[in-house]
mmCIF file of C-alpha atoms and ligand atoms in Angstrom:
data_model
loop_
_atom_site.group_PDB
_atom_site.id
_atom_site.type_symbol
_atom_site.label_atom_id
_atom_site.label_comp_id
_atom_site.label_asym_id
_atom_site.label_seq_id
_atom_site.Cartn_x
_atom_site.Cartn_y
_atom_site.Cartn_z
ATOM 1 C CA UNK Z 1 -19.060 11.939 -47.338
ATOM 2 C CA UNK Z 2 -15.974 14.019 -47.962
ATOM 3 C CA UNK Z 3 -13.464 14.604 -45.173
ATOM 4 C CA UNK Z 4 -14.942 18.031 -44.661
ATOM 5 C CA UNK Z 5 -18.572 16.977 -44.315
ATOM 6 C CA UNK Z 6 -19.989 18.005 -40.989
ATOM 7 C CA UNK Z 7 -21.243 15.399 -38.564
ATOM 8 C CA UNK Z 8 -24.539 17.048 -37.548
ATOM 9 C CA UNK Z 9 -26.907 15.662 -34.923
ATOM 10 C CA UNK Z 10 -30.444 17.055 -34.497
ATOM 11 C CA UNK Z 11 -31.716 17.554 -30.937
ATOM 12 C CA UNK Z 12 -35.438 18.351 -30.670
ATOM 13 C CA UNK Z 13 -36.142 20.949 -27.966
ATOM 14 C CA UNK Z 14 -39.135 22.910 -26.676
ATOM 15 C CA UNK Z 15 -42.207 22.373 -28.911
ATOM 16 C CA UNK Z 16 -40.740 22.708 -32.394
ATOM 17 C CA UNK Z 17 -37.098 23.833 -32.072
ATOM 18 C CA UNK Z 18 -34.040 21.957 -33.223
ATOM 19 C CA UNK Z 19 -30.634 22.368 -31.610
ATOM 20 C CA UNK Z 20 -27.886 21.165 -33.938
ATOM 21 C CA UNK Z 21 -24.728 19.526 -32.635
ATOM 22 C CA UNK Z 22 -21.848 19.719 -35.096
ATOM 23 C CA UNK Z 23 -18.876 17.527 -34.235
ATOM 24 C CA UNK Z 24 -15.337 17.410 -35.623
ATOM 25 C CA UNK Z 25 -14.014 13.897 -34.964
ATOM 26 C CA UNK Z 26 -10.343 14.767 -35.610
ATOM 27 C CA UNK Z 27 -10.104 17.401 -32.869
ATOM 28 C CA UNK Z 28 -13.142 16.643 -30.711
ATOM 29 C CA UNK Z 29 -14.452 20.165 -31.206
ATOM 30 C CA UNK Z 30 -18.239 20.329 -30.971
ATOM 31 C CA UNK Z 31 -20.645 23.208 -31.498
ATOM 32 C CA UNK Z 32 -24.292 23.534 -30.428
ATOM 33 C CA UNK Z 33 -26.280 25.844 -32.664
ATOM 34 C CA UNK Z 34 -29.047 27.838 -30.929
ATOM 35 C CA UNK Z 35 -29.440 25.831 -27.702
ATOM 36 C CA UNK Z 36 -32.933 26.777 -26.596
ATOM 37 C CA UNK Z 37 -32.567 24.504 -23.564
ATOM 38 C CA UNK Z 38 -29.625 22.816 -21.838
ATOM 39 C CA UNK Z 39 -31.138 19.503 -20.633
ATOM 40 C CA UNK Z 40 -31.847 17.831 -24.020
ATOM 41 C CA UNK Z 41 -28.467 19.060 -25.308
ATOM 42 C CA UNK Z 42 -26.600 17.596 -22.319
ATOM 43 C CA UNK Z 43 -28.469 14.299 -22.698
ATOM 44 C CA UNK Z 44 -27.546 14.088 -26.384
ATOM 45 C CA UNK Z 45 -23.891 14.968 -25.683
ATOM 46 C CA UNK Z 46 -23.715 12.252 -22.983
ATOM 47 C CA UNK Z 47 -25.229 9.695 -25.345
ATOM 48 C CA UNK Z 48 -22.871 10.597 -28.192
ATOM 49 C CA UNK Z 49 -19.804 10.960 -25.959
ATOM 50 C CA UNK Z 50 -19.169 14.480 -27.256
ATOM 51 C CA UNK Z 51 -17.933 17.471 -25.236
ATOM 52 C CA UNK Z 52 -19.222 20.926 -26.077
ATOM 53 C CA UNK Z 53 -16.567 23.487 -27.079
ATOM 54 C CA UNK Z 54 -18.715 26.166 -28.756
ATOM 55 C CA UNK Z 55 -22.214 27.609 -28.857
ATOM 56 C CA UNK Z 56 -23.243 29.347 -32.088
ATOM 57 C CA UNK Z 57 -26.211 31.722 -31.735
ATOM 58 C CA UNK Z 58 -28.054 33.072 -34.790
ATOM 59 C CA UNK Z 59 -29.947 35.679 -32.773
ATOM 60 C CA UNK Z 60 -30.862 36.655 -29.234
ATOM 61 C CA UNK Z 61 -34.423 35.293 -28.885
ATOM 62 C CA UNK Z 62 -34.876 33.116 -25.796
ATOM 63 C CA UNK Z 63 -35.829 30.009 -27.767
ATOM 64 C CA UNK Z 64 -32.329 30.123 -29.307
ATOM 65 C CA UNK Z 65 -30.217 31.182 -26.320
ATOM 66 C CA UNK Z 66 -32.050 29.788 -23.256
ATOM 67 C CA UNK Z 67 -29.447 27.058 -22.681
ATOM 68 C CA UNK Z 68 -26.356 29.253 -23.129
ATOM 69 C CA UNK Z 69 -25.467 29.893 -19.506
ATOM 70 C CA UNK Z 70 -26.103 26.377 -18.156
ATOM 71 C CA UNK Z 71 -24.076 24.813 -20.974
ATOM 72 C CA UNK Z 72 -21.275 27.331 -20.554
ATOM 73 C CA UNK Z 73 -21.138 26.601 -16.823
ATOM 74 C CA UNK Z 74 -21.009 22.838 -17.389
ATOM 75 C CA UNK Z 75 -18.594 22.633 -20.361
ATOM 76 C CA UNK Z 76 -16.708 25.939 -20.291
ATOM 77 C CA UNK Z 77 -17.599 26.362 -23.962
ATOM 78 C CA UNK Z 78 -17.267 29.656 -25.859
ATOM 79 C CA UNK Z 79 -20.415 31.501 -26.941
ATOM 80 C CA UNK Z 80 -20.325 32.972 -30.471
ATOM 81 C CA UNK Z 81 -22.939 35.471 -31.674
ATOM 82 C CA UNK Z 82 -23.587 38.732 -33.453
ATOM 83 C CA UNK Z 83 -21.678 41.716 -32.113
ATOM 84 C CA UNK Z 84 -24.804 43.747 -32.884
ATOM 85 C CA UNK Z 85 -26.682 41.650 -30.284
ATOM 86 C CA UNK Z 86 -23.858 41.799 -27.728
ATOM 87 C CA UNK Z 87 -26.093 43.098 -24.937
ATOM 88 C CA UNK Z 88 -28.818 40.513 -25.534
ATOM 89 C CA UNK Z 89 -26.998 37.182 -26.003
ATOM 90 C CA UNK Z 90 -26.374 35.513 -22.610
ATOM 91 C CA UNK Z 91 -22.698 34.740 -21.983
ATOM 92 C CA UNK Z 92 -21.406 36.029 -25.327
ATOM 93 C CA UNK Z 93 -17.620 35.512 -25.577
ATOM 94 C CA UNK Z 94 -16.868 35.988 -29.284
ATOM 95 C CA UNK Z 95 -18.789 38.776 -31.049
ATOM 96 C CA UNK Z 96 -18.843 38.295 -34.822
ATOM 97 C CA UNK Z 97 -20.088 40.081 -37.931
ATOM 98 C CA UNK Z 98 -20.292 39.898 -41.715
ATOM 99 C CA UNK Z 99 -17.449 37.942 -43.302
ATOM 100 C CA UNK Z 100 -15.899 36.725 -40.044
ATOM 101 C CA UNK Z 101 -14.785 33.097 -39.808
ATOM 102 C CA UNK Z 102 -15.484 30.794 -36.861
ATOM 103 C CA UNK Z 103 -13.279 27.726 -36.552
ATOM 104 C CA UNK Z 104 -14.811 24.565 -35.031
ATOM 105 C CA UNK Z 105 -11.890 22.124 -35.049
ATOM 106 C CA UNK Z 106 -11.004 21.598 -38.719
ATOM 107 C CA UNK Z 107 -14.272 23.103 -39.941
ATOM 108 C CA UNK Z 108 -14.688 26.786 -40.715
ATOM 109 C CA UNK Z 109 -17.974 28.696 -40.760
ATOM 110 C CA UNK Z 110 -18.339 31.979 -42.566
ATOM 111 C CA UNK Z 111 -20.621 34.550 -40.955
ATOM 112 C CA UNK Z 112 -23.316 36.243 -42.975
ATOM 113 C CA UNK Z 113 -25.410 39.040 -41.506
ATOM 114 C CA UNK Z 114 -29.042 38.321 -42.432
ATOM 115 C CA UNK Z 115 -31.268 41.036 -40.906
ATOM 116 C CA UNK Z 116 -35.045 40.717 -41.198
ATOM 117 C CA UNK Z 117 -36.372 38.402 -38.457
ATOM 118 C CA UNK Z 118 -34.305 40.537 -36.090
ATOM 119 C CA UNK Z 119 -31.950 43.335 -37.096
ATOM 120 C CA UNK Z 120 -28.909 41.496 -35.674
ATOM 121 C CA UNK Z 121 -29.638 38.014 -37.102
ATOM 122 C CA UNK Z 122 -26.637 36.069 -38.505
ATOM 123 C CA UNK Z 123 -26.251 32.668 -40.183
ATOM 124 C CA UNK Z 124 -23.286 30.261 -40.176
ATOM 125 C CA UNK Z 125 -22.223 28.851 -43.530
ATOM 126 C CA UNK Z 126 -19.803 25.898 -43.535
ATOM 127 C CA UNK Z 127 -18.719 26.112 -47.164
ATOM 128 C CA UNK Z 128 -16.507 22.994 -47.156
ATOM 129 C CA UNK Z 129 -18.974 21.133 -44.949
ATOM 130 C CA UNK Z 130 -21.833 22.139 -47.283
ATOM 131 C CA UNK Z 131 -24.072 23.177 -44.402
ATOM 132 C CA UNK Z 132 -25.965 26.345 -43.541
ATOM 133 C CA UNK Z 133 -27.309 26.979 -40.047
ATOM 134 C CA UNK Z 134 -30.016 29.462 -40.964
ATOM 135 C CA UNK Z 135 -31.715 30.100 -37.595
ATOM 136 C CA UNK Z 136 -34.980 31.979 -38.078
ATOM 137 C CA UNK Z 137 -33.939 33.691 -41.337
ATOM 138 C CA UNK Z 138 -34.637 30.859 -43.786
ATOM 139 C CA UNK Z 139 -36.957 27.977 -42.858
ATOM 140 C CA UNK Z 140 -37.710 25.012 -45.071
ATOM 141 C CA UNK Z 141 -40.483 26.354 -47.362
ATOM 142 C CA UNK Z 142 -40.702 29.481 -45.190
ATOM 143 C CA UNK Z 143 -38.891 32.369 -43.542
ATOM 144 C CA UNK Z 144 -38.936 34.065 -40.163
ATOM 145 C CA UNK Z 145 -41.495 36.693 -39.215
ATOM 146 C CA UNK Z 146 -40.385 40.305 -39.397
ATOM 147 C CA UNK Z 147 -39.859 41.285 -35.745
ATOM 148 C CA UNK Z 148 -36.874 43.617 -35.812
ATOM 149 C CA UNK Z 149 -36.110 44.166 -39.485
ATOM 150 C CA UNK Z 150 -37.921 45.326 -42.618
ATOM 151 C CA UNK Z 151 -39.271 43.366 -45.583
ATOM 152 C CA UNK Z 152 -36.581 44.977 -47.751
ATOM 153 C CA UNK Z 153 -33.863 43.757 -45.367
ATOM 154 C CA UNK Z 154 -35.296 40.223 -45.253
ATOM 155 C CA UNK Z 155 -35.662 40.045 -49.045
ATOM 156 C CA UNK Z 156 -32.028 41.174 -49.412
ATOM 157 C CA UNK Z 157 -30.906 38.565 -46.856
ATOM 158 C CA UNK Z 158 -32.841 35.734 -48.538
ATOM 159 C CA UNK Z 159 -31.643 36.853 -51.976
ATOM 160 C CA UNK Z 160 -28.067 36.333 -50.762
ATOM 161 C CA UNK Z 161 -28.801 32.974 -49.142
ATOM 162 C CA UNK Z 162 -30.445 31.546 -52.264
ATOM 163 C CA UNK Z 163 -27.170 32.062 -54.140
ATOM 164 C CA UNK Z 164 -25.345 29.516 -51.962
ATOM 165 C CA UNK Z 165 -24.485 26.214 -53.698
ATOM 166 C CA UNK Z 166 -27.503 23.992 -54.370
ATOM 167 C CA UNK Z 167 -26.044 21.027 -52.455
ATOM 168 C CA UNK Z 168 -25.806 23.122 -49.246
ATOM 169 C CA UNK Z 169 -27.844 21.455 -46.502
ATOM 170 C CA UNK Z 170 -30.185 23.934 -44.816
ATOM 171 C CA UNK Z 171 -30.481 23.406 -41.051
ATOM 172 C CA UNK Z 172 -33.171 25.799 -39.805
ATOM 173 C CA UNK Z 173 -34.101 26.223 -36.157
ATOM 174 C CA UNK Z 174 -37.804 25.279 -36.271
ATOM 175 C CA UNK Z 175 -39.831 22.363 -37.598
ATOM 176 C CA UNK Z 176 -42.529 24.416 -39.294
ATOM 177 C CA UNK Z 177 -42.160 22.591 -42.601
ATOM 178 C CA UNK Z 178 -45.590 20.947 -42.854
ATOM 179 C CA UNK Z 179 -47.488 24.178 -42.110
ATOM 180 C CA UNK Z 180 -45.128 26.060 -44.412
ATOM 181 C CA UNK Z 181 -45.871 23.597 -47.224
ATOM 182 C CA UNK Z 182 -49.626 24.203 -46.866
ATOM 183 C CA UNK Z 183 -49.127 27.951 -47.123
ATOM 184 C CA UNK Z 184 -46.645 27.651 -49.992
ATOM 185 C CA UNK Z 185 -49.164 25.656 -52.040
ATOM 186 C CA UNK Z 186 -51.745 28.422 -51.479
ATOM 187 C CA UNK Z 187 -49.571 31.021 -53.261
ATOM 188 C CA UNK Z 188 -47.656 28.786 -55.705
ATOM 189 C CA UNK Z 189 -50.139 25.975 -56.499
ATOM 190 C CA UNK Z 190 -48.774 24.990 -59.932
ATOM 191 C CA UNK Z 191 -45.134 24.595 -58.833
ATOM 192 C CA UNK Z 192 -44.241 20.927 -59.391
ATOM 193 C CA UNK Z 193 -41.043 21.098 -57.325
ATOM 194 C CA UNK Z 194 -43.147 22.409 -54.434
ATOM 195 C CA UNK Z 195 -45.768 19.694 -54.929
ATOM 196 C CA UNK Z 196 -43.013 17.035 -54.786
ATOM 197 C CA UNK Z 197 -41.383 18.556 -51.714
ATOM 198 C CA UNK Z 198 -44.769 18.935 -49.951
ATOM 199 C CA UNK Z 199 -45.467 15.242 -50.585
ATOM 200 C CA UNK Z 200 -42.064 14.269 -49.203
ATOM 201 C CA UNK Z 201 -42.586 16.481 -46.139
ATOM 202 C CA UNK Z 202 -46.027 14.980 -45.428
ATOM 203 C CA UNK Z 203 -44.525 11.469 -45.582
ATOM 204 C CA UNK Z 204 -41.589 12.356 -43.313
ATOM 205 C CA UNK Z 205 -43.766 14.050 -40.700
ATOM 206 C CA UNK Z 206 -46.375 11.269 -40.783
ATOM 207 C CA UNK Z 207 -43.513 8.857 -39.991
ATOM 208 C CA UNK Z 208 -42.438 11.079 -37.084
ATOM 209 C CA UNK Z 209 -39.220 12.114 -38.847
ATOM 210 C CA UNK Z 210 -37.736 15.626 -39.209
ATOM 211 C CA UNK Z 211 -38.188 17.380 -42.557
ATOM 212 C CA UNK Z 212 -34.837 19.066 -41.837
ATOM 213 C CA UNK Z 213 -32.343 19.426 -43.439
ATOM 214 C CA UNK Z 214 -33.439 20.340 -46.926
ATOM 215 C CA UNK Z 215 -31.007 21.518 -49.600
ATOM 216 C CA UNK Z 216 -30.628 25.011 -51.002
ATOM 217 C CA UNK Z 217 -31.573 23.661 -54.446
ATOM 218 C CA UNK Z 218 -34.881 22.389 -53.003
ATOM 219 C CA UNK Z 219 -35.528 25.715 -51.275
ATOM 220 C CA UNK Z 220 -34.733 27.741 -54.408
ATOM 221 C CA UNK Z 221 -37.228 25.657 -56.375
ATOM 222 C CA UNK Z 222 -40.039 25.436 -53.827
ATOM 223 C CA UNK Z 223 -39.810 28.097 -51.084
ATOM 224 C CA UNK Z 224 -42.212 30.958 -51.964
ATOM 225 C CA UNK Z 225 -40.142 33.454 -49.950
ATOM 226 C CA UNK Z 226 -37.193 32.831 -52.284
ATOM 227 C CA UNK Z 227 -39.475 33.163 -55.329
ATOM 228 C CA UNK Z 228 -41.007 36.640 -54.920
ATOM 229 C CA UNK Z 229 -39.458 37.533 -58.292
ATOM 230 C CA UNK Z 230 -40.661 34.354 -60.051
ATOM 231 C CA UNK Z 231 -43.202 35.036 -62.791
ATOM 232 C CA UNK Z 232 -45.223 31.842 -62.352
ATOM 233 C CA UNK Z 233 -45.677 32.395 -58.609
ATOM 234 C CA UNK Z 234 -46.462 36.083 -59.109
ATOM 235 C CA UNK Z 235 -49.130 35.279 -61.675
ATOM 236 C CA UNK Z 236 -50.691 32.537 -59.529
ATOM 237 C CA UNK Z 237 -50.700 34.822 -56.479
ATOM 238 C CA UNK Z 238 -52.031 37.840 -58.389
ATOM 239 C CA UNK Z 239 -49.035 40.021 -57.516
ATOM 240 C CA UNK Z 240 -47.377 40.338 -60.934
ATOM 241 C CA UNK Z 241 -47.475 44.161 -60.828
ATOM 242 C CA UNK Z 242 -45.515 44.485 -57.588
ATOM 243 C CA UNK Z 243 -41.750 44.929 -57.291
ATOM 244 C CA UNK Z 244 -39.857 41.945 -55.893
ATOM 245 C CA UNK Z 245 -39.607 43.568 -52.447
ATOM 246 C CA UNK Z 246 -43.311 44.462 -52.446
ATOM 247 C CA UNK Z 247 -44.206 40.957 -53.611
ATOM 248 C CA UNK Z 248 -42.069 39.467 -50.833
ATOM 249 C CA UNK Z 249 -43.765 41.751 -48.271
ATOM 250 C CA UNK Z 250 -47.203 40.729 -49.564
ATOM 251 C CA UNK Z 251 -46.377 36.998 -49.367
ATOM 252 C CA UNK Z 252 -45.087 37.529 -45.810
ATOM 253 C CA UNK Z 253 -48.319 39.380 -44.858
ATOM 254 C CA UNK Z 254 -50.430 36.556 -46.281
ATOM 255 C CA UNK Z 255 -48.456 34.003 -44.273
ATOM 256 C CA UNK Z 256 -48.926 36.054 -41.091
ATOM 257 C CA UNK Z 257 -52.704 35.789 -41.613
ATOM 258 C CA UNK Z 258 -52.793 32.201 -42.961
HETATM 259 ZN ZN1 ZN F 1 -36.450 34.181 -33.318
#
């Protein structure tokens, strides 16, 4: 680990959410990413001896913000989220947008606006810490449903995210990886990187372990939603005549029905 590597702790919450606690030992600063609930977060903080200074929200949905107000009341932490969602994020203190930097102790996160799942969705990229908190934009082997944004917006967002360094750890907000792997194999059956990742995911989940984080290199090679412009996938899925955006939209539709 380099000095800058983030100390990230996964807290399972609700049925399939993860809340991520990111701690900076030098200053004691600690951020909770997308606290769907307060109780499991407080229990983890007590166990670890960490005190919450920030909440980072990727979007306003209740399974990402449900713990905001309780945690703010208990720790006096600052809530960071998209300015575009200012009316919908409970307790928002620090509205942010594209290119803004959020400082958690010695660690800096760069904001990227990633519309698609919702129109205001943002992700937090710790470049030095080699970590991406991707919310419901990018999942491991999947992506979020289109609730508030268009397929073109989501494809543009994912096309930016896949350019991040391959060693970037991808911390997504839901453990959907096993189901995502099954779908991915249905559209990209000959992809050996996907076959390897699916095998690893099955083993992790069978052992009761999270399949999160993955790396951006793994996602680039195996996630069908990052491969809508890949010729092998397009041929296997019978969508070689579509544009990349249309192919992405078609893969997303198939997943919605899978
Ligand atoms: Zn959501």
